[in-house]
PDB file of C-alpha atoms in Angstrom:
ATOM      1  CA  MET A 243      -1.806  46.993 -24.617  1.00  0.00           C
ATOM      2  CA  ALA A 244      -1.514  46.782 -20.839  1.00  0.00           C
ATOM      3  CA  GLU A 245      -4.546  44.503 -20.750  1.00  0.00           C
ATOM      4  CA  GLU A 246      -3.033  42.197 -23.407  1.00  0.00           C
ATOM      5  CA  GLN A 247       0.277  42.121 -21.526  1.00  0.00           C
ATOM      6  CA  GLY A 248      -1.520  41.247 -18.313  1.00  0.00           C
ATOM      7  CA  GLN A 249      -3.387  38.411 -20.032  1.00  0.00           C
ATOM      8  CA  GLY A 250      -0.119  37.113 -21.446  1.00  0.00           C
ATOM      9  CA  GLN A 251       1.498  37.098 -18.021  1.00  0.00           C
ATOM     10  CA  GLU A 252      -1.519  35.309 -16.578  1.00  0.00           C
ATOM     11  CA  GLN A 253      -1.359  32.618 -19.284  1.00  0.00           C
ATOM     12  CA  GLU A 254       2.385  32.195 -18.743  1.00  0.00           C
ATOM     13  CA  GLN A 255       1.779  31.864 -15.000  1.00  0.00           C
ATOM     14  CA  GLU A 256      -0.894  29.237 -15.692  1.00  0.00           C
ATOM     15  CA  GLN A 257       1.484  27.245 -17.878  1.00  0.00           C
ATOM     16  CA  GLU A 258       4.076  27.233 -15.102  1.00  0.00           C
ATOM     17  CA  THR A 259       1.805  25.253 -12.772  1.00  0.00           C
ATOM     18  CA  VAL A 260      -0.090  22.001 -13.175  1.00  0.00           C
ATOM     19  CA  ASP A 261      -2.714  20.196 -11.138  1.00  0.00           C
ATOM     20  CA  ALA A 262      -1.379  16.986  -9.611  1.00  0.00           C
ATOM     21  CA  SER A 263      -3.067  14.250  -7.638  1.00  0.00           C
ATOM     22  CA  PHE A 264      -1.212  12.760  -4.668  1.00  0.00           C
ATOM     23  CA  GLU A 265      -2.254  10.058  -2.216  1.00  0.00           C
ATOM     24  CA  PHE A 266      -1.709  11.717   1.157  1.00  0.00           C
ATOM     25  CA  LEU A 267      -1.855   9.818   4.422  1.00  0.00           C
ATOM     26  CA  GLN A 268      -5.305  10.142   5.993  1.00  0.00           C
ATOM     27  CA  TRP A 269      -5.123  10.331   9.755  1.00  0.00           C
ATOM     28  CA  GLN A 270      -7.063   7.580  11.544  1.00  0.00           C
ATOM     29  CA  PRO A 271      -8.140   7.668  15.220  1.00  0.00           C
ATOM     30  CA  SER A 272      -6.665   4.179  15.564  1.00  0.00           C
ATOM     31  CA  TYR A 273      -3.175   5.644  15.096  1.00  0.00           C
ATOM     32  CA  GLU A 274      -3.428   7.017  18.624  1.00  0.00           C
ATOM     33  CA  LYS A 275      -3.126   3.416  19.845  1.00  0.00           C
ATOM     34  CA  HIS A 276      -1.568   1.552  16.930  1.00  0.00           C
ATOM     35  CA  LYS A 277       1.376   3.063  15.103  1.00  0.00           C
ATOM     36  CA  PRO A 278       1.021   3.173  11.290  1.00  0.00           C
ATOM     37  CA  TYR A 279       2.824   0.259   9.677  1.00  0.00           C
ATOM     38  CA  GLU A 280       3.288  -1.660   6.460  1.00  0.00           C
ATOM     39  CA  VAL A 281       4.570  -5.233   6.264  1.00  0.00           C
ATOM     40  CA  PHE A 282       6.390  -6.586   3.213  1.00  0.00           C
ATOM     41  CA  LEU A 283       6.464 -10.287   4.066  1.00  0.00           C
ATOM     42  CA  PRO A 284       4.601 -13.390   2.863  1.00  0.00           C
ATOM     43  CA  LEU A 285       1.257 -13.768   4.641  1.00  0.00           C
ATOM     44  CA  ALA A 286       2.356 -16.960   6.367  1.00  0.00           C
ATOM     45  CA  SER A 287       5.183 -15.050   8.032  1.00  0.00           C
ATOM     46  CA  PHE A 288       2.954 -12.769  10.097  1.00  0.00           C
ATOM     47  CA  SER A 289      -0.333 -14.564  10.672  1.00  0.00           C
ATOM     48  CA  ASN A 290      -1.522 -17.350  12.944  1.00  0.00           C
ATOM     49  CA  SER A 291      -4.350 -19.874  12.895  1.00  0.00           C
ATOM     50  CA  ASN A 292      -6.718 -17.586  14.782  1.00  0.00           C
ATOM     51  CA  ASN A 293      -6.061 -14.125  13.394  1.00  0.00           C
ATOM     52  CA  GLU A 294      -4.604 -12.854  10.176  1.00  0.00           C
ATOM     53  CA  ILE A 295      -2.720  -9.631  10.771  1.00  0.00           C
ATOM     54  CA  PRO A 296      -3.407  -7.027   8.072  1.00  0.00           C
ATOM     55  CA  ARG A 297      -0.419  -6.193   5.921  1.00  0.00           C
ATOM     56  CA  SER A 298      -0.960  -2.512   6.658  1.00  0.00           C
ATOM     57  CA  ASN A 299      -3.126  -0.121   8.620  1.00  0.00           C
ATOM     58  CA  LEU A 300      -2.319   2.812   6.337  1.00  0.00           C
ATOM     59  CA  ALA A 301      -5.165   4.850   4.852  1.00  0.00           C
ATOM     60  CA  PHE A 302      -4.688   7.344   2.046  1.00  0.00           C
ATOM     61  CA  GLU A 303      -6.799  10.062   0.479  1.00  0.00           C
ATOM     62  CA  PRO A 304      -6.387  11.597  -2.988  1.00  0.00           C
ATOM     63  CA  ARG A 305      -5.799  15.339  -2.973  1.00  0.00           C
ATOM     64  CA  SER A 306      -5.239  17.730  -5.838  1.00  0.00           C
ATOM     65  CA  VAL A 307      -2.391  20.215  -5.418  1.00  0.00           C
ATOM     66  CA  ARG A 308      -0.781  22.822  -7.621  1.00  0.00           C
ATOM     67  CA  VAL A 309       2.773  21.970  -8.629  1.00  0.00           C
ATOM     68  CA  ARG A 310       4.975  24.723 -10.016  1.00  0.00           C
ATOM     69  CA  ASN A 311       7.357  24.044 -12.895  1.00  0.00           C
ATOM     70  CA  VAL A 312      10.825  25.433 -12.069  1.00  0.00           C
ATOM     71  CA  ARG A 313      12.201  25.216 -15.600  1.00  0.00           C
ATOM     72  CA  GLY A 314      14.230  28.396 -16.119  1.00  0.00           C
ATOM     73  CA  ARG A 315      14.877  28.943 -12.399  1.00  0.00           C
ATOM     74  CA  ARG A 316      16.183  25.589 -11.260  1.00  0.00           C
ATOM     75  CA  ASP A 317      19.202  27.195  -9.587  1.00  0.00           C
ATOM     76  CA  ALA A 318      16.946  29.011  -7.112  1.00  0.00           C
ATOM     77  CA  PHE A 319      16.647  25.927  -4.905  1.00  0.00           C
ATOM     78  CA  GLY A 320      19.150  24.663  -2.346  1.00  0.00           C
ATOM     79  CA  LEU A 321      19.445  21.440  -0.399  1.00  0.00           C
ATOM     80  CA  ASP A 322      19.846  23.177   2.980  1.00  0.00           C
ATOM     81  CA  THR A 323      17.193  25.818   2.299  1.00  0.00           C
ATOM     82  CA  HIS A 324      14.425  23.951   0.454  1.00  0.00           C
ATOM     83  CA  GLY A 325      15.372  20.301   1.055  1.00  0.00           C
ATOM     84  CA  PHE A 326      16.100  19.641  -2.611  1.00  0.00           C
ATOM     85  CA  GLU A 327      18.148  20.956  -5.488  1.00  0.00           C
ATOM     86  CA  PHE A 328      18.824  20.219  -9.127  1.00  0.00           C
ATOM     87  CA  ALA A 329      22.176  19.483 -10.761  1.00  0.00           C
ATOM     88  CA  ARG A 330      23.575  18.480 -14.136  1.00  0.00           C
ATOM     89  CA  HIS A 331      25.924  15.504 -14.321  1.00  0.00           C
ATOM     90  CA  ALA A 332      26.859  13.335 -17.291  1.00  0.00           C
ATOM     91  CA  SER A 333      27.423   9.788 -16.053  1.00  0.00           C
ATOM     92  CA  ALA A 334      30.128   7.698 -17.690  1.00  0.00           C
ATOM     93  CA  VAL A 335      27.686   4.769 -17.684  1.00  0.00           C
ATOM     94  CA  ALA A 336      24.465   6.627 -18.535  1.00  0.00           C
ATOM     95  CA  ASP A 337      23.441   3.936 -21.051  1.00  0.00           C
ATOM     96  CA  GLN A 338      24.032   1.075 -18.576  1.00  0.00           C
ATOM     97  CA  LEU A 339      22.030   2.140 -15.550  1.00  0.00           C
ATOM     98  CA  LYS A 340      19.817  -0.949 -15.595  1.00  0.00           C
ATOM     99  CA  ASP A 341      22.849  -3.219 -15.605  1.00  0.00           C
ATOM    100  CA  ARG A 342      23.694  -4.508 -12.137  1.00  0.00           C
ATOM    101  CA  GLY A 343      27.410  -4.789 -12.789  1.00  0.00           C
ATOM    102  CA  ALA A 344      27.776  -1.309 -14.283  1.00  0.00           C
ATOM    103  CA  VAL A 345      25.753   0.337 -11.518  1.00  0.00           C
ATOM    104  CA  THR A 346      27.605  -1.438  -8.711  1.00  0.00           C
ATOM    105  CA  ALA A 347      31.104  -1.073 -10.123  1.00  0.00           C
ATOM    106  CA  HIS A 348      30.851   2.365 -11.713  1.00  0.00           C
ATOM    107  CA  TYR A 349      27.696   4.386 -11.055  1.00  0.00           C
ATOM    108  CA  VAL A 350      27.576   4.089  -7.266  1.00  0.00           C
ATOM    109  CA  PRO A 351      31.244   5.146  -6.807  1.00  0.00           C
ATOM    110  CA  GLU A 352      30.719   7.889  -9.380  1.00  0.00           C
ATOM    111  CA  MET A 353      27.778   9.351  -7.461  1.00  0.00           C
ATOM    112  CA  GLU A 354      29.503   9.017  -4.096  1.00  0.00           C
ATOM    113  CA  ALA A 355      32.449  10.982  -5.502  1.00  0.00           C
ATOM    114  CA  PHE A 356      30.020  13.567  -6.894  1.00  0.00           C
ATOM    115  CA  LEU A 357      28.434  14.062  -3.463  1.00  0.00           C
ATOM    116  CA  GLN A 358      31.800  14.294  -1.773  1.00  0.00           C
ATOM    117  CA  ARG A 359      32.730  17.165  -4.087  1.00  0.00           C
ATOM    118  CA  HIS A 360      29.298  18.767  -4.089  1.00  0.00           C
ATOM    119  CA  LEU A 361      28.662  18.708  -0.335  1.00  0.00           C
ATOM    120  CA  GLY A 362      32.181  18.790   0.996  1.00  0.00           C
ATOM    121  CA  GLY A 363      32.740  22.523   0.611  1.00  0.00           C
ATOM    122  CA  GLY A 364      36.441  21.966   1.053  1.00  0.00           C
ATOM    123  CA  THR A 365      35.853  19.656   3.998  1.00  0.00           C
ATOM    124  CA  GLU A 366      36.450  15.938   3.696  1.00  0.00           C
ATOM    125  CA  VAL A 367      33.250  13.906   3.869  1.00  0.00           C
ATOM    126  CA  LYS A 368      32.655  10.182   4.034  1.00  0.00           C
ATOM    127  CA  THR A 369      29.868   8.570   1.994  1.00  0.00           C
ATOM    128  CA  PHE A 370      28.171   5.187   1.930  1.00  0.00           C
ATOM    129  CA  CYS A 371      25.433   4.132  -0.497  1.00  0.00           C
ATOM    130  CA  PHE A 372      23.110   1.789   1.395  1.00  0.00           C
ATOM    131  CA  ASP A 373      20.221   1.432  -1.048  1.00  0.00           C
ATOM    132  CA  LEU A 374      19.248   1.810  -4.687  1.00  0.00           C
ATOM    133  CA  ARG A 375      15.974   1.500  -6.567  1.00  0.00           C
ATOM    134  CA  LEU A 376      14.849   1.379 -10.180  1.00  0.00           C
ATOM    135  CA  ARG A 377      11.326   2.586 -11.030  1.00  0.00           C
ATOM    136  CA  GLN A 378       9.179   2.205 -14.141  1.00  0.00           C
ATOM    137  CA  SER A 379       5.775   3.741 -14.864  1.00  0.00           C
ATOM    138  CA  ILE A 380       4.219   0.617 -16.357  1.00  0.00           C
ATOM    139  CA  ASP A 381       0.493  -0.118 -16.209  1.00  0.00           C
ATOM    140  CA  ALA A 382      -0.622  -0.619 -12.608  1.00  0.00           C
ATOM    141  CA  ALA A 383      -2.719  -3.694 -13.499  1.00  0.00           C
ATOM    142  CA  GLU A 384       0.285  -5.256 -15.192  1.00  0.00           C
ATOM    143  CA  PHE A 385       2.508  -4.433 -12.227  1.00  0.00           C
ATOM    144  CA  SER A 386       0.025  -6.053  -9.813  1.00  0.00           C
ATOM    145  CA  LYS A 387       0.596  -9.405 -11.546  1.00  0.00           C
ATOM    146  CA  ARG A 388       4.302  -9.320 -10.804  1.00  0.00           C
ATOM    147  CA  THR A 389       6.081 -10.855  -7.860  1.00  0.00           C
ATOM    148  CA  VAL A 390       8.478  -8.132  -6.783  1.00  0.00           C
ATOM    149  CA  ASN A 391      11.571  -8.786  -4.711  1.00  0.00           C
ATOM    150  CA  LEU A 392      11.799  -5.676  -2.540  1.00  0.00           C
ATOM    151  CA  GLU A 393      15.269  -6.695  -1.399  1.00  0.00           C
ATOM    152  CA  ASP A 394      16.507  -6.313  -4.977  1.00  0.00           C
ATOM    153  CA  GLY A 395      16.718  -2.692  -6.079  1.00  0.00           C
ATOM    154  CA  PHE A 396      16.930  -3.747  -9.718  1.00  0.00           C
ATOM    155  CA  ASP A 397      13.437  -5.243  -9.511  1.00  0.00           C
ATOM    156  CA  ALA A 398      11.674  -2.046 -10.560  1.00  0.00           C
ATOM    157  CA  LEU A 399       8.777  -0.506  -8.629  1.00  0.00           C
ATOM    158  CA  LEU A 400       6.135   1.949  -9.825  1.00  0.00           C
ATOM    159  CA  PRO A 401       6.658   5.673  -9.217  1.00  0.00           C
ATOM    160  CA  ALA A 402       5.629   6.529  -5.653  1.00  0.00           C
ATOM    161  CA  THR A 403       2.447   8.635  -5.511  1.00  0.00           C
ATOM    162  CA  HIS A 404       2.342   8.910  -1.690  1.00  0.00           C
ATOM    163  CA  PRO A 405       4.159  12.005  -0.385  1.00  0.00           C
ATOM    164  CA  HIS A 406       6.835  10.580   1.862  1.00  0.00           C
ATOM    165  CA  ILE A 407      10.344  10.921   3.289  1.00  0.00           C
ATOM    166  CA  ASP A 408      12.472   7.806   3.015  1.00  0.00           C
ATOM    167  CA  GLN A 409      13.683   7.820   6.626  1.00  0.00           C
ATOM    168  CA  SER A 410      12.394   9.337   9.858  1.00  0.00           C
ATOM    169  CA  VAL A 411      14.882  10.740  12.369  1.00  0.00           C
ATOM    170  CA  GLN A 412      14.984   7.433  14.234  1.00  0.00           C
ATOM    171  CA  GLY A 413      15.035   5.537  10.952  1.00  0.00           C
ATOM    172  CA  ALA A 414      18.095   7.494   9.826  1.00  0.00           C
ATOM    173  CA  ILE A 415      19.992   6.816  13.068  1.00  0.00           C
ATOM    174  CA  SER A 416      19.103   3.136  12.808  1.00  0.00           C
ATOM    175  CA  ARG A 417      20.458   3.104   9.257  1.00  0.00           C
ATOM    176  CA  VAL A 418      23.772   4.498  10.457  1.00  0.00           C
ATOM    177  CA  ARG A 419      24.040   1.844  13.152  1.00  0.00           C
ATOM    178  CA  ARG A 420      23.011  -0.903  10.734  1.00  0.00           C
ATOM    179  CA  HIS A 421      25.458  -0.029   7.977  1.00  0.00           C
ATOM    180  CA  MET A 422      28.454   1.580   9.682  1.00  0.00           C
ATOM    181  CA  GLY A 423      29.133  -1.007  12.384  1.00  0.00           C
ATOM    182  CA  ASP A 424      31.887  -0.085  14.812  1.00  0.00           C
ATOM    183  CA  GLU A 425      32.236   3.368  13.223  1.00  0.00           C
ATOM    184  CA  ALA A 426      28.631   4.355  13.949  1.00  0.00           C
ATOM    185  CA  ASP A 427      29.096   5.923  17.394  1.00  0.00           C
ATOM    186  CA  ARG A 428      31.963   8.107  16.190  1.00  0.00           C
ATOM    187  CA  LEU A 429      30.200   9.143  12.975  1.00  0.00           C
ATOM    188  CA  LEU A 430      26.997  10.026  14.826  1.00  0.00           C
ATOM    189  CA  LYS A 431      28.924  12.671  16.790  1.00  0.00           C
ATOM    190  CA  GLY A 432      29.462  14.657  13.596  1.00  0.00           C
ATOM    191  CA  ARG A 433      27.034  15.870  10.953  1.00  0.00           C
ATOM    192  CA  VAL A 434      25.034  13.060   9.395  1.00  0.00           C
ATOM    193  CA  ARG A 435      23.013  13.456   6.218  1.00  0.00           C
ATOM    194  CA  ILE A 436      21.103  11.115   3.970  1.00  0.00           C
ATOM    195  CA  VAL A 437      20.681  12.227   0.378  1.00  0.00           C
ATOM    196  CA  ASN A 438      18.629  10.539  -2.324  1.00  0.00           C
ATOM    197  CA  ILE A 439      20.106  11.093  -5.807  1.00  0.00           C
ATOM    198  CA  TRP A 440      17.326  10.678  -8.379  1.00  0.00           C
ATOM    199  CA  ARG A 441      18.123  10.413 -12.101  1.00  0.00           C
ATOM    200  CA  PRO A 442      15.867   9.600 -15.092  1.00  0.00           C
ATOM    201  CA  LEU A 443      17.076   6.905 -17.482  1.00  0.00           C
ATOM    202  CA  ALA A 444      15.385   8.605 -20.449  1.00  0.00           C
ATOM    203  CA  PRO A 445      13.702  11.972 -21.092  1.00  0.00           C
ATOM    204  CA  VAL A 446      10.770  12.385 -18.696  1.00  0.00           C
ATOM    205  CA  ARG A 447       7.429  12.907 -20.448  1.00  0.00           C
ATOM    206  CA  SER A 448       5.197  11.501 -17.704  1.00  0.00           C
ATOM    207  CA  TRP A 449       5.284  10.849 -13.950  1.00  0.00           C
ATOM    208  CA  PRO A 450       7.812  13.564 -13.014  1.00  0.00           C
ATOM    209  CA  LEU A 451       9.124  13.832  -9.476  1.00  0.00           C
ATOM    210  CA  ALA A 452       7.581  16.577  -7.338  1.00  0.00           C
ATOM    211  CA  LEU A 453       9.357  18.119  -4.340  1.00  0.00           C
ATOM    212  CA  CYS A 454       7.807  20.038  -1.454  1.00  0.00           C
ATOM    213  CA  ASP A 455       9.579  23.135  -0.146  1.00  0.00           C
ATOM    214  CA  ALA A 456      10.662  22.062   3.344  1.00  0.00           C
ATOM    215  CA  ARG A 457       9.902  25.540   4.704  1.00  0.00           C
ATOM    216  CA  THR A 458       6.196  25.011   3.993  1.00  0.00           C
ATOM    217  CA  VAL A 459       5.886  21.670   5.799  1.00  0.00           C
ATOM    218  CA  ASP A 460       4.613  21.694   9.365  1.00  0.00           C
ATOM    219  CA  ALA A 461       5.919  19.095  11.795  1.00  0.00           C
ATOM    220  CA  ASN A 462       2.350  17.833  12.209  1.00  0.00           C
ATOM    221  CA  ASP A 463       2.239  17.054   8.469  1.00  0.00           C
ATOM    222  CA  LEU A 464       4.651  14.136   9.002  1.00  0.00           C
ATOM    223  CA  VAL A 465       3.564  10.806  10.474  1.00  0.00           C
ATOM    224  CA  THR A 466       6.042   8.063  11.363  1.00  0.00           C
ATOM    225  CA  CYS A 467       5.397   4.613   9.943  1.00  0.00           C
ATOM    226  CA  ASP A 468       7.111   1.267  10.556  1.00  0.00           C
ATOM    227  CA  ILE A 469       8.236  -0.518   7.395  1.00  0.00           C
ATOM    228  CA  VAL A 470       8.683  -4.220   8.120  1.00  0.00           C
ATOM    229  CA  ARG A 471      10.815  -6.288   5.769  1.00  0.00           C
ATOM    230  CA  ARG A 472      12.351  -9.723   6.060  1.00  0.00           C
ATOM    231  CA  ARG A 473      15.716  -8.575   7.365  1.00  0.00           C
ATOM    232  CA  TYR A 474      15.004  -5.117   8.700  1.00  0.00           C
ATOM    233  CA  VAL A 475      12.383  -2.948  10.379  1.00  0.00           C
ATOM    234  CA  GLY A 476      12.770   0.673   9.300  1.00  0.00           C
ATOM    235  CA  GLU A 477      10.852   3.836   9.997  1.00  0.00           C
ATOM    236  CA  THR A 478       9.718   6.390   7.436  1.00  0.00           C
ATOM    237  CA  TYR A 479       7.468   9.456   7.226  1.00  0.00           C
ATOM    238  CA  PHE A 480       4.248   9.750   5.260  1.00  0.00           C
ATOM    239  CA  GLY A 481       2.839  13.184   4.588  1.00  0.00           C
ATOM    240  CA  LYS A 482      -0.615  14.519   5.434  1.00  0.00           C
ATOM    241  CA  TYR A 483      -2.251  17.116   3.229  1.00  0.00           C
ATOM    242  CA  ASN A 484      -1.731  20.747   4.146  1.00  0.00           C
ATOM    243  CA  ALA A 485      -2.855  23.549   1.838  1.00  0.00           C
ATOM    244  CA  ALA A 486       0.165  25.606   2.906  1.00  0.00           C
ATOM    245  CA  GLN A 487       2.594  23.173   1.298  1.00  0.00           C
ATOM    246  CA  GLU A 488       4.348  24.412  -1.862  1.00  0.00           C
ATOM    247  CA  TRP A 489       5.223  21.809  -4.481  1.00  0.00           C
ATOM    248  CA  HIS A 490       7.660  22.051  -7.415  1.00  0.00           C
ATOM    249  CA  TYR A 491       8.909  19.951 -10.327  1.00  0.00           C
ATOM    250  CA  LEU A 492      11.349  20.303 -13.220  1.00  0.00           C
ATOM    251  CA  SER A 493       9.804  19.647 -16.625  1.00  0.00           C
ATOM    252  CA  ASP A 494      11.474  17.732 -19.462  1.00  0.00           C
ATOM    253  CA  MET A 495      14.280  16.213 -17.433  1.00  0.00           C
ATOM    254  CA  ASP A 496      16.840  14.113 -19.293  1.00  0.00           C
ATOM    255  CA  VAL A 497      19.521  11.586 -18.342  1.00  0.00           C
ATOM    256  CA  ASP A 498      21.991  14.281 -17.301  1.00  0.00           C
ATOM    257  CA  ASP A 499      19.549  15.820 -14.818  1.00  0.00           C
ATOM    258  CA  LEU A 500      19.827  14.979 -11.140  1.00  0.00           C
ATOM    259  CA  VAL A 501      17.522  15.763  -8.247  1.00  0.00           C
ATOM    260  CA  LEU A 502      19.165  15.764  -4.836  1.00  0.00           C
ATOM    261  CA  VAL A 503      16.511  15.044  -2.204  1.00  0.00           C
ATOM    262  CA  LYS A 504      17.405  15.507   1.446  1.00  0.00           C
ATOM    263  CA  VAL A 505      16.173  12.622   3.565  1.00  0.00           C
ATOM    264  CA  TYR A 506      17.797  13.524   6.883  1.00  0.00           C
ATOM    265  CA  ASP A 507      20.168  16.088   8.377  1.00  0.00           C
ATOM    266  CA  SER A 508      21.426  16.120  11.955  1.00  0.00           C
ATOM    267  CA  ASP A 509      22.561  19.769  11.780  1.00  0.00           C
ATOM    268  CA  PRO A 510      20.154  21.708  14.053  1.00  0.00           C
ATOM    269  CA  ASP A 511      20.954  25.030  12.369  1.00  0.00           C
ATOM    270  CA  VAL A 512      19.996  24.034   8.823  1.00  0.00           C
ATOM    271  CA  PRO A 513      16.483  25.228   7.810  1.00  0.00           C
ATOM    272  CA  ALA A 514      15.669  22.157   5.692  1.00  0.00           C
ATOM    273  CA  LYS A 515      16.105  18.835   7.481  1.00  0.00           C
ATOM    274  CA  CYS A 516      14.195  16.671   4.970  1.00  0.00           C
ATOM    275  CA  CYS A 517      11.960  16.817   1.906  1.00  0.00           C
ATOM    276  CA  LEU A 518       8.525  15.391   1.145  1.00  0.00           C
ATOM    277  CA  HIS A 519       8.391  14.073  -2.406  1.00  0.00           C
ATOM    278  CA  ALA A 520       6.201  11.998  -4.720  1.00  0.00           C
ATOM    279  CA  SER A 521       5.556  11.461  -8.417  1.00  0.00           C
ATOM    280  CA  PHE A 522       2.423  12.490 -10.277  1.00  0.00           C
ATOM    281  CA  GLU A 523       0.797  11.594 -13.569  1.00  0.00           C
ATOM    282  CA  LEU A 524       1.461  14.129 -16.299  1.00  0.00           C
ATOM    283  CA  HIS A 525       0.900  13.770 -20.028  1.00  0.00           C
ATOM    284  CA  ALA A 526       3.158  16.200 -21.808  1.00  0.00           C
ATOM    285  CA  GLY A 527       2.132  17.618 -25.175  1.00  0.00           C
ATOM    286  CA  ALA A 528      -0.210  15.678 -27.425  1.00  0.00           C
ATOM    287  CA  GLU A 529       1.158  12.222 -26.671  1.00  0.00           C
ATOM    288  CA  SER A 530      -1.725   9.868 -25.914  1.00  0.00           C
ATOM    289  CA  GLN A 531       0.688   7.272 -24.546  1.00  0.00           C
ATOM    290  CA  PRO A 532       3.871   8.943 -23.353  1.00  0.00           C
ATOM    291  CA  PRO A 533       6.955   6.752 -23.048  1.00  0.00           C
ATOM    292  CA  VAL A 534       7.509   4.834 -19.833  1.00  0.00           C
ATOM    293  CA  ARG A 535       9.258   6.876 -17.187  1.00  0.00           C
ATOM    294  CA  GLU A 536      12.319   5.064 -15.927  1.00  0.00           C
ATOM    295  CA  SER A 537      14.524   6.281 -13.108  1.00  0.00           C
ATOM    296  CA  ILE A 538      17.205   5.208 -10.685  1.00  0.00           C
ATOM    297  CA  GLU A 539      17.699   6.520  -7.170  1.00  0.00           C
ATOM    298  CA  LEU A 540      20.563   6.042  -4.741  1.00  0.00           C
ATOM    299  CA  ARG A 541      20.251   6.638  -1.005  1.00  0.00           C
ATOM    300  CA  ILE A 542      23.592   7.748   0.369  1.00  0.00           C
ATOM    301  CA  LEU A 543      24.818   8.396   3.899  1.00  0.00           C
ATOM    302  CA  VAL A 544      27.025  11.495   4.103  1.00  0.00           C
ATOM    303  CA  PHE A 545      29.232  12.047   7.146  1.00  0.00           C
ATOM    304  CA  THR A 546      31.173  15.170   8.147  1.00  0.00           C
ATOM    305  CA  GLU A 547      33.158  14.362  11.253  1.00  0.00           C
ATOM    306  CA  SER A 548      33.438  16.967  13.987  1.00  0.00           C
TER     307      SER A 548
END
């Protein structure tokens, strides 16, 4: 009986984890002299008659990692402890989240109000949503034929398979100065956070979002990268592989499920300052062609003035 019970526990443990493939940044000796970068501009905008500048000097390597399913213990994770947490929230416009007007007029204010309540802790906080993005897990070959407008968050991208953090420390400060104008200096004296609110637009059967426990990420795992766009040069982090990293995901998410992903936190006393995250291919059940994964994410500045 004890042997059977042990086997059952082992099988249950096995079902709680899955093998996932991520494209981690592969360190190159050239990065010692040339900072990693990626340019999202037409070729004619950054080349000359003599030399064509590569769009990117990034190099990635596929790595298999174990990702633990947190279904049944989702409440064990906290934004300040792990860098991510899960929440339930029924949006008043849940069936209109691909509609520009509904998202702008209703969903963004709704989610800012949610964060103000959720993170305020009785203290008044100020929020500002500076970016949004739709994603769809369509065929990669089909996606490659599209002309995507990266300045338009409603022009959907594929799920991101590169472990990353949306903003570096300097990138976050630059975002504050870019978006908050004359208020920036005052707001930067208080606590500044950036939170990504990720929500599926339909039940997730493939390409779930994986989150890395911030406590298991070494500072050397994160590499800053310039992201060059037409109107803005930002800075982000890409993640290098480290076997010590612990990855998690929530299975079978639906439209009322939220993931709060910490991008930046200026509080020096908080254990989790940011969270590596990426999506991975997963075929749930016996579905040979699972439905397209669709999601929306909002990146929101959160200020608590001192």
